[in-house]
Structure formats: structure tokens, C-alpha cells
Amino acid sequence: MTTTTFGEALAASDASQGQGTLTDGFHLLVDALKLNGVETIYGLVGIPITDLARLAQASGIRYIGFRHEQSAGNAAAAAGFLTKKPGVCLTVSAPGFLNGLVALANATTNCFPMVQISGSSERHLVDLQRGEYEELDQLAAARPFVKAAYRVDRAEDIGRGVARAFRAAVSGRPGGVYLDVPGAVLGEAMDAAAGAASLWRLTDPAPRQLPAPEAVNRALSLLADAQRPLVVLGKGAAYAQADEEIRSFLESTGIPYLPMSMAKGLLPDDHPQSVAAARSLALSKADVVMLVGARLNWLLGHGEAPEWSPDAKFIQVDIEASELDSNQPITAPLVGDIGSVMAALTERARPGQVTAPAGWRDELEARKARNATSMQKRLADDPHPMRFYNALRAVREVLADRPDVYVVNEGANALDITRNVIDMRLPRHRLDSGTWGVMGIGQGYAVAAAVETGAPVVAIEGDSAFGFSGMELETICRYDLPVTVVVLNNGGVYRGDETNSASADPSPTRLDPTAHHERLIEAFGGDGYHATTPQEVADALGKAIASGRPALVDCVLDPSAGTESGHIARLNPKSAVPPLRQPRKRADPATRRARGPK
Ligand code: ADP
Ligand code: TZD
């Protein structure tokens, strides 16, 4: 028996394709992806998809191989958000599939278009539970977590399966789609001409959805009567790539707006109509609120008092009609794509019909000025060891000169404080933990931002958050990506100064306060920096971005910096009985040794 290398097989199959004889599932799948514009696949190989990845690469698709499928999936999800085309993640069966599924579910939760393609084991063995290698009914497992899930059972259906998956991922409300491809289907041969005829390219994958004219008029008259109107821009508005339509509606009416975290930069954060710095006043007093690609979920207090005025009336612009009324009555529903809806609002508004009353603008301005002063004070503080604000002041100063940098952000305090301190000036340049507040997106999102845009990326992460995808530093180095990871290292989950008086074990929130995370990237050829002062942070970050090389800046923070659960401590359930032991909030000997004298 002779064996054939993959390269020989590829050459032979290319030749045979040309002669119109046979093709197979591997080739049909790659051809279907290429036909539908896929340029990059994020994945991790093994049985039965290794040759699929090789073939994709040989056919001109960029293949980015990760160390864990969750990061590959997160990269695909971020690619979907950034490009408005489904990001593609490729995994092996059962465990690889499940690792990727977390990211696919997260993409669905965040309304990012993504397709996870997983190889699966022999159906006749899996379905009778005969104990196959990596046996799992993946289609059934995926269904509860995704927007849609399909399986291709015949090579001749590969084109249909890809079309269906891509259409589902990107049309209407975007989301994650699972496509199951059994190994046997990849290997299945069929006539090459019939195979080519079985593939198609989607026409208009995400058609515009125009709002009804009466819905537009209803929203305009509600806004016209408002005394204290407010627009909330969510990540759906960023995703929609309707930047001009949104800007011209806001600027022609003068209505104050609040950007949700991933909508920061849609208009530059220093825009005079941004009321991010007067958020609580804006929410609590607005009488007419227009939500644009933002859900009234926990991130917006479900629209409830006292965070919101109990009399507030809502207008909601969303592509998903069933989202409306999920929390509060929506007085003026505007169902459609954001570009079409915002353009219709601007077009149909009579000159001067919708304005922002001066009293309301002045009230917000005064609060913004007051809050800006206290922010300046916090940033000016210079404690040593560093705390979040003075470390982030240094990051802010460096990034002020680099609006082109993509910012990835995860952690608790590291997330909340970075969101407030780091201004964004360009749309879709900030990616973060999102709707689930999930940890682990850091390196995957950073890889995708670098790969999809070619621009420099700075990932600002808590030390706990960083750990979830830390091994992807090797991926960043292997592909030589311009990514700088900034670890805000306070030696713990939330903070690093809690001791356990019951045993020698560290407390549940403790991590190693002496960790030098920069050494991790050095192991893979990247540049490591250890920073203990804001000046060192600024120098290291400036150098790292300028180099365009993979880098990590470990910022040593005081372990007592940070609060438990950051801004959402109220979500921790309260015990009805007094705790057995109060955790002590002071540095233990290891921490004190590590930090030196104060
Ligand atoms: P945030 O967390 O920033 O508040 P959400 O993720 O809660 O934002 O909300 C995003 C919303 O945007 C979703 O309800 C989604 O259906 C909607 N959406 C996504 N893309 C579009 C689009 N092109 N047009 C209209 N709505 C969209
Ligand atoms: N696991 C997952 C997947 N997501 C989560 N959100 C958590 C666990 C719980 N969690 C948070 O909500 S924030 C956080 C965890 C573990 C880490 C906070 O520590 P950090 O950041 O070092 O990343 P700060 O700046 O020290 O708060």
C-alpha cells in the first residue's frame, strides 16, 4: 500500500478538479467558504479537520491556529463584529467543539455574526452510543446556545449548509451559528461538476430593513415633545456601520447621547453631545429615551427606577422586533436596520421639529464639568505602588496620540475603570467583555482585531482575566501580531490582599502577587516589560506600540487596589446568616514582601 502526503494529494486533486472528474467534501467546503467571501479561519486542528485547515490555507484562506478553541471562537466572534461578516471558527469534535461553543454562545449573546464549523465523529456510531472516539451529539448540544444549528449529511449539501449558516448568522439580529460536518462527509467523493454546481454565493446576506413611515413619524413626535431627550448608542449601533447616519441625526437635533462601552468612539468621546461623564443624571432625568442598538438589559438597569425616571418613555431602534417590550413598554418601536432608521428619522424630521432644550443641555454640561474635575483629581493622584487610576493615566496619555489603536478590555475593576478613563475616537475600536461580562475574550479578540485590521492592538486586562487566555501569547508571537497586552496586576480576582485565616491555602480571590507576567511572552520571543510607576508604564507602552511587535507590559499595582466585583458588587447574593469569618483586607506576608516598603 502506498501513502500519499497531503501536498501530493492536493496537487492530484487540483489536477483532477481541472479535468472535471471527482471532488470531495474537503474541497467543496473550502470552495463554498471562499465563494462566500471567507478570508480567514480561526481554529485548532485535529481529527477530522486537519486536512481541511491545510486545504483552506493552500487555497488562499488565511488560517490562524490557536492553543484553545475558546480563543479561536472569540477571535471569530470579534471578526464578525468588526467586519459585519460571519467570523469562522473551525474545531475538532466533542471536546474541541464544546470549547468553541462557549465563544459561539457568547457571540450569540452579544449579537455578533459567527459560524462555528466542527468536524464530528461517525454518525452510525455516535447515534447508537457505541463509544466512538470523541463521541457527542454535537448538533443537539449546540442548539440551546446558538441562533441556528445545522448538520450537513451529504457532500452535495455542503454548499446549502454553508449558505444556510451564513444567512442565519448575519441576517436580522446577528448571532452564532453551528455547522456540523461529519468526518465521513469531508471524505465523501462526488462528481466535480455536480459539486461545483451545488455551491452558491449568497445574494445580499443582510438585506436592509426599512422602518414603517408611521413608526418614524410616531418616534419624531415623541421626540418633539420631549423636555429631556436622550439617545443611548449600543454596540448594535457600532456593528451597523451606519456612522454617518447616526452622526447626522444626532448633530442635526443636538440631542445628548450616551455611548455604551462598545459604542464608544462611534462619535469621538470628546464630542460635545456625549454625556458619558454625566451618565447617572442623564439616565435618571431623561423623559424620552431613544435606544439605538442597545438592549434595556442589566447593563441599563432594565430601564427601572430609581436608575431611570419612572415616567421615562422609550423609543427603541432595533432589527429584532421581539426585543422590544422585553423590559419596559416601548412607546415608539422602530424596527429596522439602524442605517435605514436613522436616515429615515433625519429625512422625515421637519426643520426644528426635534431639538434638545437648552435647560437640559446646561444641566448635563454642569454635571459633566463637575465629574470631569473629580476624574482629573483621581488621575492626578500618584500613589506608590500604583493603583488603577494612575496606571491607566499613563495608558491614556499614550493612547491619546494613537486613536488608530484597537483597545480590548476585560476584568472587573480593570474593565470598569478603563472604560471611563480611556477615550475612544474611532468607531468599533473598543472590544470588551460585553453582555455576559465574560472573562477570557482578551487574547482572542486581540488576535482578531490585529488580523482583521492590521492596526496595533492594546489589550488592557486584569491579571485574573488575562489568565483565561494567557497561552494565546504564543499565538500572538507565532503570527508576529502588533498586540500589546497590558496586565493590571493587583495579584487577585478583583484585588489581591485577602488572606485566609482558616488554613495555609490562599483565599479564593488570591493569585500570585509576585507574578511577572512579562516573562510569559518572553518565552515565545515577544517583548516583556515590568512597570512599577506610571512613567515606566508610559515608556513601555509607547515603545511596544511603536515596535509593532508582540509585547506584554506587567503593571504592578497595589494588591489592595480594586473593589470586589467592581461596579456590580450589588449582584452578589447576600447570605442570610452572618459569615463564619470576615475575610481580612490586608496584605499577607508574601504580598508585603513582593511589594516592598510603601
Ligand atoms: P449594548 O450592550 O452596547 O447596550 P446590546 O448588545 O445590548 O448593546 O444591543 C445590541 C442590539 O442591537 C441588539 O438588540 C441587536 O438586535 C441590535 N442590532 C444589531 N445589529 C443591528 C442593526 N444592523 N440594525 C438594528 N439593530 C441591530
Ligand atoms: N468566569 C468567567 C468566564 N467570567 C466571569 N465574569 C467570571 C468568571 C467572574 N469574574 C468576573 O466577573 S471579573 C473576574 C472574574 C473571575 C476577574 C476579576 O479580576 P481581574 O480584574 O484581575 O481580571 P480586577 O481589575 O482585579 O478586578
XYZ file of C-alpha atoms and ligand atoms in Angstrom:
652
model
C 0.000 0.000 0.000
C 1.369 3.470 -0.821
C 0.734 6.514 1.303
C 0.255 9.989 -0.118
C 1.310 13.193 1.569
C -1.209 15.960 1.840
C 0.748 18.065 -0.654
C 0.684 15.266 -3.235
C -2.988 14.688 -2.661
C -3.685 18.386 -3.061
C -1.754 18.567 -6.318
C -3.507 15.450 -7.604
C -6.921 16.718 -6.609
C -6.280 20.135 -8.160
C -5.389 18.337 -11.372
C -8.414 16.077 -11.192
C -10.715 19.034 -10.424
C -9.486 20.646 -13.603
C -10.484 17.545 -15.548
C -13.988 17.611 -14.061
C -13.831 14.144 -12.542
C -14.106 13.881 -8.771
C -14.166 16.281 -5.869
C -14.868 15.667 -2.192
C -16.264 17.246 0.943
C -12.971 18.889 1.907
C -12.786 20.751 -1.394
C -16.463 21.609 -1.536
C -16.385 23.117 1.946
C -13.338 25.255 1.215
C -14.803 26.312 -2.143
C -18.143 27.228 -0.530
C -16.376 29.340 2.109
C -14.260 31.114 -0.493
C -17.284 31.707 -2.680
C -18.929 33.449 0.271
C -16.005 35.733 0.912
C -14.273 33.988 3.826
C -10.720 35.274 4.042
C -9.700 33.983 7.463
C -10.453 30.913 9.551
C -9.663 30.841 13.275
C -9.253 27.314 14.574
C -7.444 24.420 16.196
C -6.834 21.237 14.235
C -7.133 17.509 14.871
C -9.260 14.598 13.617
C -11.196 15.067 11.321
C -10.416 18.624 10.209
C -6.625 18.869 9.907
C -6.590 18.431 6.141
C -9.474 20.871 5.858
C -7.330 23.564 7.502
C -4.399 22.676 5.252
C -6.567 22.827 2.164
C -8.087 26.146 3.206
C -4.598 27.574 3.678
C -3.370 26.149 0.391
C -6.398 27.703 -1.322
C -5.569 31.202 -0.117
C -7.700 31.455 3.025
C -5.677 32.676 5.994
C -5.691 30.093 8.775
C -4.893 31.268 12.309
C -4.220 28.371 14.666
C -4.864 28.830 18.389
C -3.929 26.997 21.582
C -7.530 26.640 22.787
C -10.765 26.622 20.787
C -12.423 29.174 23.033
C -9.904 31.777 21.947
C -10.276 30.773 18.304
C -14.032 31.203 18.725
C -13.623 34.541 20.442
C -11.445 35.691 17.571
C -14.102 34.635 15.064
C -16.761 36.486 17.061
C -14.688 39.671 17.180
C -14.013 39.372 13.456
C -17.785 39.206 12.944
C -18.323 42.365 14.976
C -15.570 44.253 13.190
C -16.378 43.253 9.617
C -20.160 42.646 9.597
C -19.404 39.270 8.002
C -19.601 35.997 9.929
C -16.284 35.126 11.565
C -15.426 31.466 11.052
C -14.121 29.137 13.749
C -13.007 25.591 12.970
C -12.784 22.906 15.643
C -12.494 19.159 16.102
C -15.280 17.032 17.521
C -16.695 16.697 21.067
C -14.272 18.495 23.464
C -12.944 20.905 20.819
C -16.498 21.595 19.748
C -17.550 22.266 23.352
C -14.566 24.547 23.952
C -15.570 26.580 20.931
C -19.235 26.541 21.890
C -18.636 28.888 24.833
C -17.403 31.507 22.389
C -20.241 30.769 19.970
C -22.783 31.232 22.738
C -21.054 34.442 23.780
C -21.180 35.683 20.181
C -24.910 34.933 20.097
C -25.440 36.787 23.369
C -23.585 39.798 22.002
C -25.338 39.652 18.591
C -22.090 39.088 16.659
C -22.264 37.026 13.463
C -20.150 33.889 13.681
C -20.142 30.393 12.226
C -18.513 27.545 14.118
C -17.719 24.611 11.884
C -16.856 21.461 13.781
C -15.920 18.081 12.476
C -17.884 15.272 14.095
C -17.429 11.561 14.539
C -19.078 8.698 12.649
C -22.847 9.186 12.884
C -23.747 5.497 12.941
C -21.508 5.018 15.979
C -22.407 8.245 17.759
C -26.152 7.786 17.347
C -26.106 4.297 18.852
C -23.695 5.483 21.541
C -21.248 2.745 20.659
C -18.366 4.569 22.304
C -16.787 6.286 19.307
C -13.668 8.460 19.536
C -14.872 11.923 20.621
C -18.469 10.821 20.647
C -21.070 13.536 21.148
C -24.352 14.554 19.590
C -22.927 17.973 18.797
C -25.932 19.267 16.885
C -28.228 18.699 19.854
C -25.652 20.086 22.275
C -25.248 23.287 20.283
C -28.937 24.097 19.741
C -29.828 25.767 23.054
C -26.888 28.143 22.835
C -26.972 29.417 19.283
C -29.116 31.322 16.827
C -29.251 28.299 14.487
C -27.601 24.892 14.149
C -27.366 22.662 11.094
C -25.707 19.440 10.031
C -24.569 18.520 6.552
C -25.097 14.787 5.945
C -24.062 14.561 2.288
C -21.254 16.188 0.340
C -23.830 17.507 -2.132
C -25.394 19.550 0.703
C -22.218 21.361 1.744
C -22.979 24.420 -0.376
C -26.501 24.543 1.009
C -25.258 24.113 4.580
C -22.748 26.955 4.243
C -25.335 29.218 2.628
C -27.849 28.476 5.351
C -25.322 29.014 8.135
C -24.037 32.287 6.720
C -27.508 33.636 6.003
C -28.660 32.804 9.529
C -25.580 34.314 11.171
C -25.715 37.683 9.507
C -29.328 38.462 8.614
C -31.772 40.070 11.033
C -30.234 40.077 14.508
C -26.740 38.677 14.007
C -25.677 35.674 16.061
C -23.711 32.474 16.329
C -24.485 29.531 14.045
C -23.221 25.992 14.390
C -22.463 23.887 11.317
C -21.781 20.217 11.970
C -19.681 18.414 9.380
C -19.157 14.689 9.977
C -15.735 13.383 9.000
C -17.323 10.979 6.539
C -18.875 13.889 4.620
C -15.480 15.578 4.295
C -14.091 12.443 2.729
C -17.123 11.745 0.533
C -16.366 11.915 -3.189
C -18.722 13.254 -5.827
C -18.604 14.334 -9.421
C -16.653 17.589 -9.591
C -19.032 19.343 -11.982
C -22.077 18.408 -9.917
C -20.178 19.501 -6.820
C -19.340 22.901 -8.291
C -22.982 23.338 -9.319
C -24.107 22.606 -5.741
C -22.422 25.728 -4.324
C -23.779 29.245 -4.362
C -22.882 32.690 -3.190
C -25.420 34.486 -1.008
C -27.161 37.437 -2.582
C -27.495 40.372 -0.181
C -26.762 38.372 3.013
C -28.150 41.051 5.376
C -30.852 42.929 3.482
C -31.774 46.418 4.605
C -34.940 46.561 6.678
C -36.793 49.825 6.300
C -38.934 51.155 9.142
C -42.627 51.851 8.519
C -43.205 55.589 7.813
C -45.861 55.833 10.550
C -43.385 54.372 13.054
C -40.874 57.053 12.093
C -43.485 59.804 12.496
C -44.541 58.437 15.885
C -40.963 58.497 17.141
C -40.394 62.009 15.809
C -43.468 63.429 17.503
C -42.468 61.828 20.806
C -39.007 63.373 20.492
C -40.502 66.731 19.507
C -42.482 66.831 22.760
C -39.539 65.809 24.931
C -38.099 68.182 27.504
C -35.137 65.980 28.338
C -34.403 63.693 25.378
C -31.535 61.222 25.417
C -30.114 58.811 22.841
C -28.369 55.657 24.039
C -25.989 54.154 21.477
C -25.258 50.452 21.935
C -22.877 48.029 20.281
C -25.582 47.249 17.703
C -25.121 50.837 16.515
C -21.386 50.291 16.236
C -21.898 46.981 14.447
C -24.352 48.510 11.956
C -21.603 50.646 10.366
C -24.119 53.458 9.989
C -21.727 56.009 11.449
C -22.735 58.898 9.192
C -26.479 58.347 9.565
C -26.124 58.294 13.351
C -23.892 61.341 13.447
C -26.095 63.432 11.201
C -29.250 62.635 13.190
C -27.529 63.491 16.470
C -25.845 66.639 15.220
C -28.903 67.946 13.381
C -31.056 67.596 16.516
C -28.451 68.324 19.210
C -29.822 65.522 21.419
C -27.353 64.385 24.108
C -26.187 60.803 23.739
C -24.709 58.148 25.954
C -22.425 55.537 24.375
C -22.483 52.020 25.801
C -18.962 50.694 26.186
C -18.503 49.201 22.712
C -20.238 52.181 21.102
C -17.523 54.460 22.456
C -15.781 56.150 19.541
C -18.803 55.895 17.234
C -18.653 59.619 17.692
C -15.400 60.730 19.356
C -15.656 60.538 23.158
C -14.892 64.256 23.439
C -17.928 65.112 21.297
C -19.839 67.956 22.995
C -23.107 65.970 22.916
C -21.644 62.954 24.729
C -22.962 62.740 28.272
C -20.897 59.713 29.284
C -19.474 61.846 32.089
C -22.992 62.648 33.359
C -24.404 59.153 32.945
C -26.440 58.813 36.109
C -28.012 62.251 35.776
C -28.850 61.604 32.121
C -30.495 58.265 32.881
C -32.390 59.392 35.930
C -33.847 62.530 34.374
C -34.382 61.756 30.689
C -38.072 61.869 29.769
C -37.779 60.421 26.254
C -35.041 57.885 25.610
C -34.157 56.580 22.189
C -32.274 53.275 22.338
C -30.230 52.691 19.192
C -28.855 49.148 19.012
C -28.848 48.858 22.790
C -30.940 46.442 24.840
C -32.635 47.542 28.032
C -30.925 44.682 29.898
C -28.922 44.584 33.144
C -26.316 46.923 31.709
C -29.027 49.593 31.620
C -30.698 48.613 34.892
C -33.636 47.115 32.927
C -34.948 50.654 32.485
C -36.186 50.651 36.084
C -36.400 53.390 38.713
C -34.508 54.782 40.515
C -31.774 54.489 37.888
C -34.323 55.755 35.363
C -37.182 58.169 35.716
C -40.351 56.132 36.331
C -42.082 58.352 33.738
C -39.493 57.881 31.009
C -40.871 56.950 27.603
C -38.839 54.763 25.295
C -38.200 54.703 21.581
C -36.278 51.618 20.506
C -34.417 51.185 17.242
C -33.645 47.513 16.720
C -33.626 44.963 13.956
C -35.159 42.343 16.249
C -38.819 43.138 16.866
C -39.107 40.602 19.701
C -36.515 42.564 21.705
C -38.979 45.397 22.169
C -41.053 45.488 25.379
C -38.710 42.947 26.980
C -38.272 45.212 29.978
C -40.321 48.391 29.644
C -43.179 49.463 27.396
C -41.766 50.790 24.133
C -43.896 53.789 23.200
C -42.356 54.173 19.756
C -40.965 50.982 18.237
C -38.668 51.463 15.261
C -37.959 48.071 13.782
C -35.385 48.098 11.038
C -31.687 48.310 10.406
C -30.049 51.220 12.123
C -28.720 52.839 8.946
C -32.166 52.902 7.353
C -33.951 54.004 10.513
C -31.573 56.857 11.332
C -31.646 58.079 7.739
C -35.457 57.979 7.751
C -35.585 59.963 11.004
C -33.296 62.659 9.611
C -35.181 62.809 6.337
C -38.668 62.946 7.802
C -37.959 65.390 10.637
C -39.256 68.879 9.830
C -36.629 71.595 10.332
C -36.510 72.459 14.028
C -39.048 69.751 14.930
C -36.658 67.854 17.214
C -34.255 69.780 19.413
C -32.640 69.460 22.809
C -33.972 72.173 25.154
C -31.191 74.447 26.411
C -32.038 73.944 30.111
C -31.462 70.191 29.774
C -28.211 70.635 27.903
C -26.962 73.108 30.508
C -27.847 70.810 33.382
C -25.921 67.975 31.777
C -22.978 70.243 30.956
C -22.709 71.364 34.572
C -22.671 67.761 35.788
C -20.119 66.798 33.160
C -17.819 69.607 34.283
C -18.156 68.601 37.933
C -17.446 64.944 37.213
C -14.556 65.812 34.910
C -12.917 67.709 37.766
C -13.162 64.763 40.128
C -11.833 62.430 37.405
C -8.867 64.779 36.884
C -8.170 64.660 40.610
C -8.246 60.870 40.668
C -5.962 60.667 37.686
C -3.539 63.169 39.200
C -3.059 61.116 42.378
C 0.278 59.392 42.402
C 0.277 56.596 44.966
C 3.037 54.038 45.027
C 2.591 51.105 44.492
C 0.384 52.163 41.600
C -3.377 51.861 41.667
C -5.762 51.578 38.725
C -6.177 55.283 38.030
C -2.559 56.310 37.940
C -1.525 53.282 35.874
C -4.364 53.986 33.442
C -3.495 57.675 33.306
C -0.219 56.622 31.718
C -2.040 54.352 29.248
C -4.472 57.166 28.451
C -1.659 59.578 27.688
C -0.004 57.158 25.289
C -3.259 56.249 23.534
C -4.273 59.909 23.188
C -1.742 60.150 20.365
C -2.826 56.845 18.804
C -6.564 56.868 18.029
C -5.893 54.125 15.479
C -5.116 51.620 18.250
C -7.787 48.975 18.902
C -8.496 48.534 22.604
C -9.533 45.181 24.058
C -10.616 45.252 27.678
C -11.589 42.678 30.315
C -11.510 42.271 34.084
C -13.692 43.757 36.810
C -12.039 46.947 38.079
C -9.754 46.765 35.060
C -12.869 46.893 32.871
C -14.907 49.490 34.736
C -12.091 51.948 35.228
C -10.530 51.578 31.783
C -13.949 52.182 30.194
C -14.176 55.519 31.990
C -10.567 56.604 31.683
C -9.623 55.636 28.127
C -11.315 57.755 25.474
C -12.060 56.311 22.057
C -12.142 58.434 18.962
C -12.897 55.997 16.161
C -15.860 53.642 15.691
C -15.553 49.929 16.540
C -12.125 50.360 18.122
C -13.138 49.020 21.523
C -13.960 45.360 22.219
C -14.748 44.167 25.705
C -16.385 41.592 27.991
C -19.776 42.583 26.600
C -23.255 41.442 27.536
C -22.222 38.469 29.668
C -19.343 40.287 31.362
C -17.281 37.286 30.344
C -13.610 36.745 31.141
C -11.398 35.076 28.541
C -12.019 37.161 25.437
C -8.760 39.107 25.781
C -6.198 37.403 23.567
C -8.774 36.007 21.093
C -10.337 39.431 20.468
C -6.864 40.986 20.258
C -5.702 38.494 17.634
C -8.810 39.122 15.522
C -8.515 42.898 15.794
C -4.896 42.705 14.612
C -5.572 40.159 11.869
C -8.709 41.827 10.512
C -7.447 45.408 10.572
C -3.649 45.268 10.545
C -3.713 48.069 13.136
C -1.975 47.958 16.528
C -3.950 46.487 19.420
C -3.644 47.164 23.139
C -5.415 44.630 25.357
C -5.943 46.001 28.864
C -6.705 43.155 31.221
C -6.926 42.338 34.892
C -4.440 39.661 35.935
C -7.237 37.158 36.519
C -8.883 37.965 33.183
C -5.552 37.638 31.390
C -5.075 34.118 32.716
C -8.151 32.768 30.946
C -6.468 33.031 27.529
C -2.858 33.706 28.525
C -1.402 30.868 26.454
C -2.524 32.676 23.316
C 0.525 34.909 23.818
C 2.228 32.148 21.862
C -0.322 32.586 19.054
C 0.274 36.342 19.048
C 4.028 35.716 18.775
C 3.746 32.909 16.206
C 1.870 35.218 13.844
C 4.011 38.199 14.890
C 0.974 40.396 15.551
C 1.183 44.039 16.700
C -0.527 43.286 20.010
C 0.486 44.718 23.380
C -1.103 43.123 26.406
C -1.244 45.383 29.465
C -1.781 43.324 32.621
C -3.128 45.376 35.511
C -1.583 43.117 38.099
C -3.025 43.515 41.576
C -2.424 39.862 42.441
C -6.001 38.680 42.595
C -9.515 38.288 41.306
C -10.781 41.850 41.965
C -7.966 42.501 44.459
C -5.053 40.629 45.908
C -4.929 41.388 49.603
C -7.409 38.939 51.070
C -5.995 36.377 53.475
C -7.428 33.081 54.627
C -7.197 32.572 58.354
C -8.627 29.014 58.273
C -5.732 27.239 56.556
C -2.486 27.759 54.689
C -4.350 27.864 51.377
C -4.674 31.202 49.615
C -8.096 32.847 49.794
C -10.441 32.239 46.822
C -9.684 35.636 45.347
C -5.902 35.397 45.634
C -3.495 34.986 42.738
C 0.285 35.113 42.887
C 1.222 38.671 43.803
C 4.827 38.088 42.787
C 3.958 37.008 39.235
C 5.990 38.501 36.428
C 3.583 38.081 33.509
C 6.048 39.703 31.121
C 8.211 36.600 31.324
C 5.444 34.585 29.703
C 5.689 36.479 26.429
C 9.479 36.384 26.541
C 9.227 32.586 26.417
C 7.792 32.949 22.908
C 10.069 35.697 21.621
C 7.877 38.707 22.450
C 8.985 41.799 24.366
C 8.296 41.822 28.097
C 8.161 44.942 30.269
C 7.779 45.186 34.025
C 6.396 48.542 35.141
C 6.081 49.819 38.688
C 5.460 53.535 38.040
C 3.230 55.435 35.601
C 6.327 56.686 33.814
C 7.510 53.107 33.300
C 4.055 52.153 32.037
C 4.043 55.036 29.545
C 7.586 54.339 28.358
C 6.953 50.622 27.931
C 3.618 51.033 26.185
C 4.908 53.742 23.852
C 7.859 51.576 22.907
C 5.736 48.456 22.493
C 3.201 50.111 20.183
C 5.910 51.788 18.129
C 7.753 48.480 17.674
C 4.734 46.777 16.108
C 5.894 43.611 17.860
C 4.126 41.323 20.314
C 4.620 42.724 23.802
C 3.332 42.471 27.350
C 3.534 45.183 29.992
C 3.084 43.824 33.515
C 1.883 46.765 35.624
C 2.459 46.111 39.296
C -0.492 47.503 41.253
C -1.111 47.687 44.965
C -2.905 44.416 45.905
C -5.382 46.498 47.890
C -6.420 48.384 44.741
C -9.837 47.410 43.439
C -13.214 46.546 44.875
C -14.904 43.185 44.879
C -16.894 42.712 41.638
C -16.020 46.250 40.548
C -19.152 48.328 39.871
C -21.575 45.425 40.157
C -20.980 44.251 43.718
C -24.736 44.598 44.326
C -25.293 41.498 42.198
C -23.573 39.254 44.766
C -26.239 37.388 46.756
C -26.301 38.313 50.421
C -26.157 35.495 52.959
C -28.984 35.403 55.489
C -26.607 34.265 58.235
C -23.504 36.110 59.362
C -20.351 34.815 57.670
C -18.277 32.403 59.748
C -15.246 34.560 59.285
C -14.733 38.008 57.886
C -12.017 37.969 55.254
C -9.241 40.273 56.297
C -8.428 43.002 53.840
C -4.725 43.336 54.337
C -1.673 42.164 52.539
C -0.322 38.816 53.704
C 3.433 38.367 54.183
C 4.035 37.222 50.592
C 2.304 40.280 49.236
C 4.150 42.646 51.531
C 7.466 41.076 50.570
C 6.635 41.351 46.912
C 5.654 44.996 47.044
C 8.414 46.224 49.284
C 8.012 49.144 51.722
C 5.259 51.646 50.990
P -25.094 47.236 24.405
O -24.628 46.089 25.241
O -23.992 48.017 23.808
O -26.114 48.063 25.100
P -26.706 45.283 23.071
O -25.821 44.163 22.681
O -27.496 45.109 24.318
O -25.848 46.621 23.113
O -27.731 45.588 21.914
C -27.434 45.441 20.573
C -28.754 45.457 19.837
O -28.505 45.897 18.505
C -29.431 44.098 19.734
O -30.727 44.153 20.286
C -29.465 43.801 18.241
O -30.653 43.163 17.822
C -29.359 45.183 17.651
N -28.765 45.245 16.317
C -27.640 44.642 15.893
N -27.378 44.989 14.626
C -28.343 45.837 14.234
C -28.628 46.553 13.030
N -27.836 46.465 11.958
N -29.725 47.330 12.994
C -30.547 47.405 14.075
N -30.318 46.773 15.226
C -29.240 45.999 15.318
N -15.520 33.307 34.734
C -15.931 33.862 33.588
C -15.856 33.075 32.313
N -16.399 35.097 33.546
C -16.504 35.809 34.709
N -17.016 37.027 34.614
C -16.051 35.274 35.925
C -15.569 34.003 35.892
C -16.115 36.017 37.256
N -15.230 37.178 37.202
C -15.687 38.454 36.954
O -16.856 38.767 36.745
S -14.414 39.557 36.905
C -13.251 38.370 37.231
C -13.857 37.127 37.374
C -13.101 35.886 37.653
C -11.799 38.712 37.308
C -11.529 39.987 38.064
O -10.164 40.088 38.344
P -9.143 40.748 37.353
O -9.574 42.255 37.331
O -7.784 40.569 37.890
O -9.333 40.263 35.973
P -9.528 43.342 38.528
O -9.107 44.566 37.837
O -8.514 42.884 39.540
O -10.882 43.484 39.096
